[in-house]
Short mmCIF file of C-alpha atoms in Angstrom, two decimals:
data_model
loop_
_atom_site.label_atom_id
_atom_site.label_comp_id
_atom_site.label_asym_id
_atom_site.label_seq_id
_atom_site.Cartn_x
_atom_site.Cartn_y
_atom_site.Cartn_z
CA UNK M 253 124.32 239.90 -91.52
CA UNK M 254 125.53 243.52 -92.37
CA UNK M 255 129.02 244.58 -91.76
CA UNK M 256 129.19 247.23 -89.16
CA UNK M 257 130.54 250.29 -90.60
CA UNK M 258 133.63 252.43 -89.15
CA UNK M 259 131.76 255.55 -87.26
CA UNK M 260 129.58 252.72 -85.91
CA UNK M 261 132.78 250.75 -84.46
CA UNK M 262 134.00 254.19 -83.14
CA UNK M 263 130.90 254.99 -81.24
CA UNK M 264 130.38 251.79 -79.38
CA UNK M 265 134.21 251.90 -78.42
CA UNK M 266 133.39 255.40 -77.63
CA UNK M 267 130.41 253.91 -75.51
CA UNK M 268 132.44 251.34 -73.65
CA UNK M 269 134.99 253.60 -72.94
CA UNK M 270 132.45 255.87 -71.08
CA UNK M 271 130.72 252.57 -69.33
CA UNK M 272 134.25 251.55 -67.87
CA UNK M 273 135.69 255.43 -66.49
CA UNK M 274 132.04 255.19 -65.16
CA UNK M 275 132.36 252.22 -63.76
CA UNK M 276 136.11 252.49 -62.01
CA UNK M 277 135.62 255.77 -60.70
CA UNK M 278 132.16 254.70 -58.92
CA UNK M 279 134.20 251.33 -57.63
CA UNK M 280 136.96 253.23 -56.49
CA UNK M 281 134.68 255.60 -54.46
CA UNK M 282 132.37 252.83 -53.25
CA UNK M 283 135.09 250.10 -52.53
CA UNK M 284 138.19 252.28 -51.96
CA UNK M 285 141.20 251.41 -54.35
CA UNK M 286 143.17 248.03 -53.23
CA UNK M 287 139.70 246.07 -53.65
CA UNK M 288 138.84 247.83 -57.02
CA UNK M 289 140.01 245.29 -59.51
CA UNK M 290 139.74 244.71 -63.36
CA UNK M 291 137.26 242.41 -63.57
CA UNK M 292 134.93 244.09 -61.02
CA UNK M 293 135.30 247.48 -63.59
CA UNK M 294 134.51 244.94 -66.45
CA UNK M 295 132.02 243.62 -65.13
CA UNK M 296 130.11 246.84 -63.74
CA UNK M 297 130.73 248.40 -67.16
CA UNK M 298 129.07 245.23 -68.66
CA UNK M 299 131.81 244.33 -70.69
CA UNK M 300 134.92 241.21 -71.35
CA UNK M 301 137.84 242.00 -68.67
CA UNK M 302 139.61 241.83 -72.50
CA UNK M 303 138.23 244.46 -73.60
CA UNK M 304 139.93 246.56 -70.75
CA UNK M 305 143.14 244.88 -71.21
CA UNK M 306 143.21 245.51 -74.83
CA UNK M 307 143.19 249.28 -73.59
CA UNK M 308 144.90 249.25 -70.44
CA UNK M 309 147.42 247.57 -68.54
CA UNK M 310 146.16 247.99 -65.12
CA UNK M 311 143.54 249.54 -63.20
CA UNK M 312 146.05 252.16 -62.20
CA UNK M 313 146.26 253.15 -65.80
CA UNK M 314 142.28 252.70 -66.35
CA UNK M 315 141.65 255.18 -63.12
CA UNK M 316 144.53 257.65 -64.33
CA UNK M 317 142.72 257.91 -67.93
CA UNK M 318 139.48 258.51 -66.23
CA UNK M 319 140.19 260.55 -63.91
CA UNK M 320 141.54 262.95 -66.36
CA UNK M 321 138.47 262.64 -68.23
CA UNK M 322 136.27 263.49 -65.04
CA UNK M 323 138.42 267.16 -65.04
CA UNK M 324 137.74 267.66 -68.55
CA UNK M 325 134.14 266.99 -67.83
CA UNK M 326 134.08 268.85 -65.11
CA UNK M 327 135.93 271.91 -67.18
CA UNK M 328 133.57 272.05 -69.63
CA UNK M 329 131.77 275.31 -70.29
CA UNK M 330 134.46 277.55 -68.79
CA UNK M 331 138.16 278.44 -69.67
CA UNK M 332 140.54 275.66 -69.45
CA UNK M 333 144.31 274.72 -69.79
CA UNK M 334 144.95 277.91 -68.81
CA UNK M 335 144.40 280.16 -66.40
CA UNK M 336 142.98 283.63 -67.50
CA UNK M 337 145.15 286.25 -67.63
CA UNK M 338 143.02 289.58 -67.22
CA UNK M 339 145.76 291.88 -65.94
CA UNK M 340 144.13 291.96 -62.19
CA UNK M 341 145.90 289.08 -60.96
CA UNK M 342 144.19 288.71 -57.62
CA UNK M 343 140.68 288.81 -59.85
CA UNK M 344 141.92 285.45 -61.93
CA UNK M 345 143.23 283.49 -58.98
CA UNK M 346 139.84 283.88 -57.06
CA UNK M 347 137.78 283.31 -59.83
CA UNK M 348 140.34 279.38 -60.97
CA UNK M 349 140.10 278.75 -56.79
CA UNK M 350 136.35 279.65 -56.65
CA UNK M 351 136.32 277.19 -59.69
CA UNK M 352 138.03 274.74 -57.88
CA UNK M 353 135.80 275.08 -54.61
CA UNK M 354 132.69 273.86 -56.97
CA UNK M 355 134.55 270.97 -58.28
CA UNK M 356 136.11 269.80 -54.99
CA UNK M 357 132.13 270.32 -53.78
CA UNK M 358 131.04 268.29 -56.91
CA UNK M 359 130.14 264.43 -55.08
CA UNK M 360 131.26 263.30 -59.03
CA UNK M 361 134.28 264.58 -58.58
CA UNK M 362 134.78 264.05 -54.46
CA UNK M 363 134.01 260.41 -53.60
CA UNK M 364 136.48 259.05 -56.44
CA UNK M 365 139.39 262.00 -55.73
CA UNK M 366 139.36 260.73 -51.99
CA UNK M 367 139.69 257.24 -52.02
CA UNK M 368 142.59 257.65 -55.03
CA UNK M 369 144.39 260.16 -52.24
CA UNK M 370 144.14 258.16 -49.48
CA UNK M 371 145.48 254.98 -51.37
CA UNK M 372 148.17 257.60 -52.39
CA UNK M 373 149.17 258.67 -49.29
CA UNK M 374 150.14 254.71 -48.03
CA UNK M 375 151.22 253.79 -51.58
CA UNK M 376 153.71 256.25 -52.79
CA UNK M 377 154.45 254.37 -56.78
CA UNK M 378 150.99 255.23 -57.29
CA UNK M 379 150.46 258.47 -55.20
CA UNK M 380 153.56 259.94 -57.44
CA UNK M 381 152.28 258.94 -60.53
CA UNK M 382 148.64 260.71 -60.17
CA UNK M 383 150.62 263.93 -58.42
CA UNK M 384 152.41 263.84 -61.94
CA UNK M 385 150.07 263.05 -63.81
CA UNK M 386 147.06 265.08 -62.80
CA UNK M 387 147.69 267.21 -60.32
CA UNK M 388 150.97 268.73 -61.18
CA UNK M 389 150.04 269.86 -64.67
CA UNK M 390 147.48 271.55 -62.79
CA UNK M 391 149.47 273.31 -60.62
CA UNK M 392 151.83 274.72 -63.62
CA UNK M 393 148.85 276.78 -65.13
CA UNK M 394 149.56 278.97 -61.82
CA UNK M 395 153.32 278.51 -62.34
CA UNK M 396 152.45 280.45 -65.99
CA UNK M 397 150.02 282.63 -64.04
CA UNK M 398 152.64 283.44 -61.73
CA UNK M 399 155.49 284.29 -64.13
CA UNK M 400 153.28 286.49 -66.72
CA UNK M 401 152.49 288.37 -63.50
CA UNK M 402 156.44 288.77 -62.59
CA UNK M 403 156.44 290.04 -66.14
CA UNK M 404 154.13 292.61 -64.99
CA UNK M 405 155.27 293.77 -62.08
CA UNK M 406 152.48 292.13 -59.97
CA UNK M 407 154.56 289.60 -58.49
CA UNK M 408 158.52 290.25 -57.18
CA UNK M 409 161.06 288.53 -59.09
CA UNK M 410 162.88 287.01 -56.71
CA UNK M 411 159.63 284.81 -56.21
CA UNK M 412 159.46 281.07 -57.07
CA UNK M 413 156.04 281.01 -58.02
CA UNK M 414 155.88 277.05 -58.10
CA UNK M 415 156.37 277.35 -54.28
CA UNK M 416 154.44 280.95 -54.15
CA UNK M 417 151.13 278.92 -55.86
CA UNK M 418 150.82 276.67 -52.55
CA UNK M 419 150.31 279.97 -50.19
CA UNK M 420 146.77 279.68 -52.12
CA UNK M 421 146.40 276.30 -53.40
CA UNK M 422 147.54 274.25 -50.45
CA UNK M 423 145.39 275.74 -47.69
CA UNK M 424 142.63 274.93 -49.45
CA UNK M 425 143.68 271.36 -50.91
CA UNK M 426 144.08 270.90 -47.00
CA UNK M 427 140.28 271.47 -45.87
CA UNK M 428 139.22 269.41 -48.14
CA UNK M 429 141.38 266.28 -47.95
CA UNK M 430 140.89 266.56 -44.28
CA UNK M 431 138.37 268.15 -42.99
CA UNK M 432 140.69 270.81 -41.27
CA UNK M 433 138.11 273.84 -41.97
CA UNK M 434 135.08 274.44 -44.33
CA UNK M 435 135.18 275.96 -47.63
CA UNK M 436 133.78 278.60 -49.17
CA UNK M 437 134.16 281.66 -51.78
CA UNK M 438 135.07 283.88 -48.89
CA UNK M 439 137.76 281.43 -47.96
CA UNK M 440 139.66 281.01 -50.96
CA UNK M 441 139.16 284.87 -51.72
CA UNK M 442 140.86 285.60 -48.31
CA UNK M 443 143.74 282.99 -49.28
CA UNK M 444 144.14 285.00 -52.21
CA UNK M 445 144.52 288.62 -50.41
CA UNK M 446 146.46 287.28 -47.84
CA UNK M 447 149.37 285.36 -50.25
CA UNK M 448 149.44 288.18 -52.33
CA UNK M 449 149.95 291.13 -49.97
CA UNK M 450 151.32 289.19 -47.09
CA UNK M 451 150.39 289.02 -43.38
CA UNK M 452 152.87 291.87 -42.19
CA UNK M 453 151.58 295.31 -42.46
CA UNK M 454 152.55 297.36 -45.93
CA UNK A 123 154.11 234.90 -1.51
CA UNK A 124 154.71 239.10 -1.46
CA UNK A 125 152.48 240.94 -2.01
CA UNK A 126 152.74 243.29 -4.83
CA UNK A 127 153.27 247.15 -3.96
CA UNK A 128 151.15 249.81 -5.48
CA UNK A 129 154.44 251.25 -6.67
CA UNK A 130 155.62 248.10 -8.73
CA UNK A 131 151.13 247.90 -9.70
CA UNK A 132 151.84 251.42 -11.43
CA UNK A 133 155.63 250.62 -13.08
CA UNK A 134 153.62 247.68 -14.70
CA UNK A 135 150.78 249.20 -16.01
CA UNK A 136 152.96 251.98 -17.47
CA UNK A 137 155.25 249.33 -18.81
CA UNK A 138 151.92 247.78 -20.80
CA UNK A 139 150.60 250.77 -21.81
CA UNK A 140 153.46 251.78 -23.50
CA UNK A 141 153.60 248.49 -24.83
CA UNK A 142 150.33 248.56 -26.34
CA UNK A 143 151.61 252.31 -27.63
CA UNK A 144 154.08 250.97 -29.12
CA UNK A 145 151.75 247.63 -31.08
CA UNK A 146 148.97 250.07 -32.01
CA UNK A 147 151.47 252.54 -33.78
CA UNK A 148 153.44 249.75 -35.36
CA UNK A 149 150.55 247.54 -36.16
CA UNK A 150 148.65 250.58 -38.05
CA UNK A 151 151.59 251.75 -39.86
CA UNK A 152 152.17 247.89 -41.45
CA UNK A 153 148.43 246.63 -41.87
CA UNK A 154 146.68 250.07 -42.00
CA UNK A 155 143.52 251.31 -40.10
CA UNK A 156 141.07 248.74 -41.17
CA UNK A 157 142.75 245.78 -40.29
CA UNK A 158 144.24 246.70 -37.18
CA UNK A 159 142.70 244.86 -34.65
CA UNK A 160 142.09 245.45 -30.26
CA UNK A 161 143.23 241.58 -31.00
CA UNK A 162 145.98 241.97 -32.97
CA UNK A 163 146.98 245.04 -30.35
CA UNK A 164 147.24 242.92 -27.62
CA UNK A 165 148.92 239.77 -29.16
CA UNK A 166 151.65 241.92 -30.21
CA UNK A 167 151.44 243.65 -27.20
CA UNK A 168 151.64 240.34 -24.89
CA UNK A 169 149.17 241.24 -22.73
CA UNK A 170 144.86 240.25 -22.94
CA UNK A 171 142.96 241.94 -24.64
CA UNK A 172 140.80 242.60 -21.68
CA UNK A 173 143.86 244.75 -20.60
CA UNK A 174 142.76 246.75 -23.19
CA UNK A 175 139.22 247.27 -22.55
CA UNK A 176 139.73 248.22 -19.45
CA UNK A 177 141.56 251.16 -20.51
CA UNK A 178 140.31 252.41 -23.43
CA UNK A 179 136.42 251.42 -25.56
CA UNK A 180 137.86 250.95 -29.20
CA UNK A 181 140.98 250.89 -31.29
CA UNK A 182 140.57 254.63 -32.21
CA UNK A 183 140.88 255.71 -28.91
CA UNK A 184 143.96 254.06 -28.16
CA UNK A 185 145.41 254.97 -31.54
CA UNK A 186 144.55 258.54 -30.18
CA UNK A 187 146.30 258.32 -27.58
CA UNK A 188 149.36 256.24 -28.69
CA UNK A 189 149.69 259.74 -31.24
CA UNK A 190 149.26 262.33 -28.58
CA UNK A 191 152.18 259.85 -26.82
CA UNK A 192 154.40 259.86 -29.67
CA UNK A 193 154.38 263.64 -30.10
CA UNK A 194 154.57 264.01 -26.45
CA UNK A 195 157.84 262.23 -26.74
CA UNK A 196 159.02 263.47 -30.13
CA UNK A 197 158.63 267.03 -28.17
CA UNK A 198 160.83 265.92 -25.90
CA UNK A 199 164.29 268.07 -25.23
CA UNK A 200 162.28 271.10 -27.47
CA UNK A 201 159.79 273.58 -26.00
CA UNK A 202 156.38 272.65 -26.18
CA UNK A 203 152.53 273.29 -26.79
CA UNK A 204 153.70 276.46 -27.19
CA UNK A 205 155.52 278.57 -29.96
CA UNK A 206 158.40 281.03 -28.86
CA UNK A 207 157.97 284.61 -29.10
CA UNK A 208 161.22 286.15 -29.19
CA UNK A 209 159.55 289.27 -30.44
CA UNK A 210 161.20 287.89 -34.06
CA UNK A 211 158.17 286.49 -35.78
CA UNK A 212 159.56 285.70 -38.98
CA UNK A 213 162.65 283.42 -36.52
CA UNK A 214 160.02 282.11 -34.14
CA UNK A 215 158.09 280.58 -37.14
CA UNK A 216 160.83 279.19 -39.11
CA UNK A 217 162.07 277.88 -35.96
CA UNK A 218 159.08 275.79 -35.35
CA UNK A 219 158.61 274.59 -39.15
CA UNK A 220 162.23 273.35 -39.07
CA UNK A 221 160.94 271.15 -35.90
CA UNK A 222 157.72 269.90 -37.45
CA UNK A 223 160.06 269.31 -41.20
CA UNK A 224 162.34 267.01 -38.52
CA UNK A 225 159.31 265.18 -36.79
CA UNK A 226 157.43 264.88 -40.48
CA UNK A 227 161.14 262.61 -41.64
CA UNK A 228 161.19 260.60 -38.41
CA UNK A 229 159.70 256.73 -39.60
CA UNK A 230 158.55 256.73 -35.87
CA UNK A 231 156.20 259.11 -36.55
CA UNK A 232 155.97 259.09 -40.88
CA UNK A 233 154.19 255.63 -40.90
CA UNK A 234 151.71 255.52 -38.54
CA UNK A 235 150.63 259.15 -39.46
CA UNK A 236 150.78 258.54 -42.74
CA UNK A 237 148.23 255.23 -42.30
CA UNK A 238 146.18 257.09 -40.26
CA UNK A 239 145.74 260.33 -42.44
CA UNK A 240 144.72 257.87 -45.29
CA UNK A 241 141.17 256.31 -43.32
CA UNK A 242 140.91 260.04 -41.98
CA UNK A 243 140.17 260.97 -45.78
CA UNK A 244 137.72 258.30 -46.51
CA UNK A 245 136.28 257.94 -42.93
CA UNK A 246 135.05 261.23 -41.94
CA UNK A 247 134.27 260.79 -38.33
CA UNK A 248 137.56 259.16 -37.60
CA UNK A 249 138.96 261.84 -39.52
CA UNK A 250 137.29 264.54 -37.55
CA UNK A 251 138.24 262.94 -34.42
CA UNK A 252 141.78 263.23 -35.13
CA UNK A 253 141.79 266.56 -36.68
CA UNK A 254 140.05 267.89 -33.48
CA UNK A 255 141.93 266.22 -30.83
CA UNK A 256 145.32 266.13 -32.54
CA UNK A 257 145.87 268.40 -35.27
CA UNK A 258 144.23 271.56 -34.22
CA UNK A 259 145.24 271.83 -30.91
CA UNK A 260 148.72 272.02 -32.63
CA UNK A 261 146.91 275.07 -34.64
CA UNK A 262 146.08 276.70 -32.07
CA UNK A 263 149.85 277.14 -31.02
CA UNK A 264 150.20 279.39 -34.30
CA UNK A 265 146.80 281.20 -33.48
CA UNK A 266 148.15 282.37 -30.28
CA UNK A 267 151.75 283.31 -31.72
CA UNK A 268 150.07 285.42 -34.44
CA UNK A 269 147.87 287.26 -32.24
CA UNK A 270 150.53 287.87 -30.36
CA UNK A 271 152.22 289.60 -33.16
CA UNK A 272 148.99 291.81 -34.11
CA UNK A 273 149.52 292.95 -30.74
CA UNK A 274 153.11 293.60 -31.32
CA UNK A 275 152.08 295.44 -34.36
CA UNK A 276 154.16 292.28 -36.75
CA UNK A 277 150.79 291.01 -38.26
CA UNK A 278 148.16 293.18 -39.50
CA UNK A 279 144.99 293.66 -37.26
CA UNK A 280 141.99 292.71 -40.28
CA UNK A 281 144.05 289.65 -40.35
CA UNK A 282 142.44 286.46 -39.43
CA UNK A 283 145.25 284.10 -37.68
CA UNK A 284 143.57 280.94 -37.82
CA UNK A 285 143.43 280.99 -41.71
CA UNK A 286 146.51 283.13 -42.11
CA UNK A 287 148.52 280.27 -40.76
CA UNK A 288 147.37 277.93 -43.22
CA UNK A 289 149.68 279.84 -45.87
CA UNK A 290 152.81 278.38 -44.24
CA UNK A 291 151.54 275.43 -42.48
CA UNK A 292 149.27 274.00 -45.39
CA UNK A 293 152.28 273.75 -47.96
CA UNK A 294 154.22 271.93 -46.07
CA UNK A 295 151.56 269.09 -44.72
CA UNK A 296 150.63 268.69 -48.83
CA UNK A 297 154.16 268.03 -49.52
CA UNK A 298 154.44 265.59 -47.14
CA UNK A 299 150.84 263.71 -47.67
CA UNK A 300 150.92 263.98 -51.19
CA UNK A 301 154.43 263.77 -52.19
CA UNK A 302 154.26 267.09 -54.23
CA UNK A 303 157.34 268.64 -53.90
CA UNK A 304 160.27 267.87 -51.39
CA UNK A 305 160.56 269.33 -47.75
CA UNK A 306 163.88 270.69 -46.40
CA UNK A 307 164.40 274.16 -43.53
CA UNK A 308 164.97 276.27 -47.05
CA UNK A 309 161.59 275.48 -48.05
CA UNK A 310 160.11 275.95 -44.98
CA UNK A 311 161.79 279.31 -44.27
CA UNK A 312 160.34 280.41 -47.69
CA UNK A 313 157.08 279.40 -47.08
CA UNK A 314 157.34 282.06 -43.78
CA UNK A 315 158.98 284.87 -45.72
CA UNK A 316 156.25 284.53 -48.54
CA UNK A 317 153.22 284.54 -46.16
CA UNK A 318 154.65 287.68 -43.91
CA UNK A 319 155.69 289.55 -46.79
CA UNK A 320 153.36 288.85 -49.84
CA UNK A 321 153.78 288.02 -53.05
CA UNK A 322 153.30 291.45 -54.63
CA UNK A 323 155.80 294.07 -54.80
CA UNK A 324 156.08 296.23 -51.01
#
């Protein structure tokens, strides 16, 4: 019998990590979240229910980790942590939001994001903890956006731009979770023109 | 034995329709959409569930109507199903927010809402339903208010009102679904001074 060495350890854990986010995101979507349980994610990822408790301490926390390994995923390839910062302000907010439109459009991404809002919307210990956890860091990049355009000039001073981001991000967060309006390029752009130069004439 | 007159007939079915108002709306807000029941509507209720039937063909349609009820009646004393124009836009709006921030902390009306906006995400025709015959009517109301103020010369003309009103309206609904941020007349009142008068410098 040969002793399995270190980087071989590493990658299976590696490999059963990515078998169980796989396996509680496609639960979640399929079953919706109060029937998603441990030792269904165990045994969909073909693993012990020990193995994900020597990880995790609940499915909340197993979801939470993989959800924010699904936006990684899905940010790979393009700028991310940060929103770019090109000097034409209304340029870099449509191009993050047309971003977003393509990941809220992603079925990946979709089926799992609406069955963890809707059991946040009824369940507010856990709906708090993912708006912390995921979507609020989000929602700072803008903040920074926001505030290195006040530096500019771009943006008036007297502006609180973690309220000003929602004119833009809201709207569109909206449409998707229900169904209020499609969504498009065009759509977000608009948001975008409108937030940024108001609806009253200049 | 007297016979009943039509009168009395029409004071009783009122009485056990608002009864079975008042089951549906409790009974979705404690047990969610999926396991309310016509049944479990009409025990609480006290009457058959035949009584039911008669009136309406499945629990969504008298949950649809048991909302447009309760924001009949949480209208009450305020105008309605339509927004004032005073000829101040900027007042008229705000005025109407503060309204919707009031009806959005009433339990009445937070719980059930709340349950039902979580299957609306994850059931899509349910979801549809609702938006169509409960939500965007409401929608329209700002539609009409803006238009009114392109007319008046308040909004610009390019601008199109059923998106523009998404900048103050949106914000506020993601607070309150999502727990985001908190609601209060100050935030709401920003939300309207942002969206008239942009973000960017005038």
């Amino acid at each position: 019998m040969v002793k399995q060495s270190a980087p071989d350890t590493a990658r299976r854990s590696e490999k059963s990590r990515r078998a169980i986010y796989d396996a509680a995101l496609a639960l979640v979507g399929e079953v919706g979240y109060p029937k998603t349980t441990i030792e269904g994610i165990a045994a969909r990822a073909g693993v012990g229910k020990q193995t994900i408790y020597r990880w995790w301490s609940s499915k909340a926390d197993v979801l939470l980790e993989a959800f924010l390994d699904l936006s990684g995923q899905a940010g790979e390839g393009r700028e991310q942590y940060v929103i770019p910062d090109t000097g034409d302000l209304a340029a870099d907010l449509k191009g993050v939001l047309r971003a977003t439109v393509d990941e809220l459009r992603d079925p990946r991404f979709e089926t799992p994001s609406r069955a963890l809002a809707a059991e946040g919307l009824v369940n507010e210990e856990l709906g708090r903890e993912f708006v912390a956890k995921l979507l609020e860091p989000s929602l700072q990049l803008y903040v920074q956006r926001l505030r290195s355009a006040q530096d500019a000039g771009a943006v008036r001073p007297d502006i609180d731009p973690r309220i000003a981001l929602e004119l833009f991000v809201s709207p569109l967060a909206q449409r998707w979770l229900q169904h209020t309006g499609p969504i498009s390029y065009a759509y977000t752009d608009t948001l975008v023109d409108y937030a940024l130069y108001g609806l009253a004439p200049r």
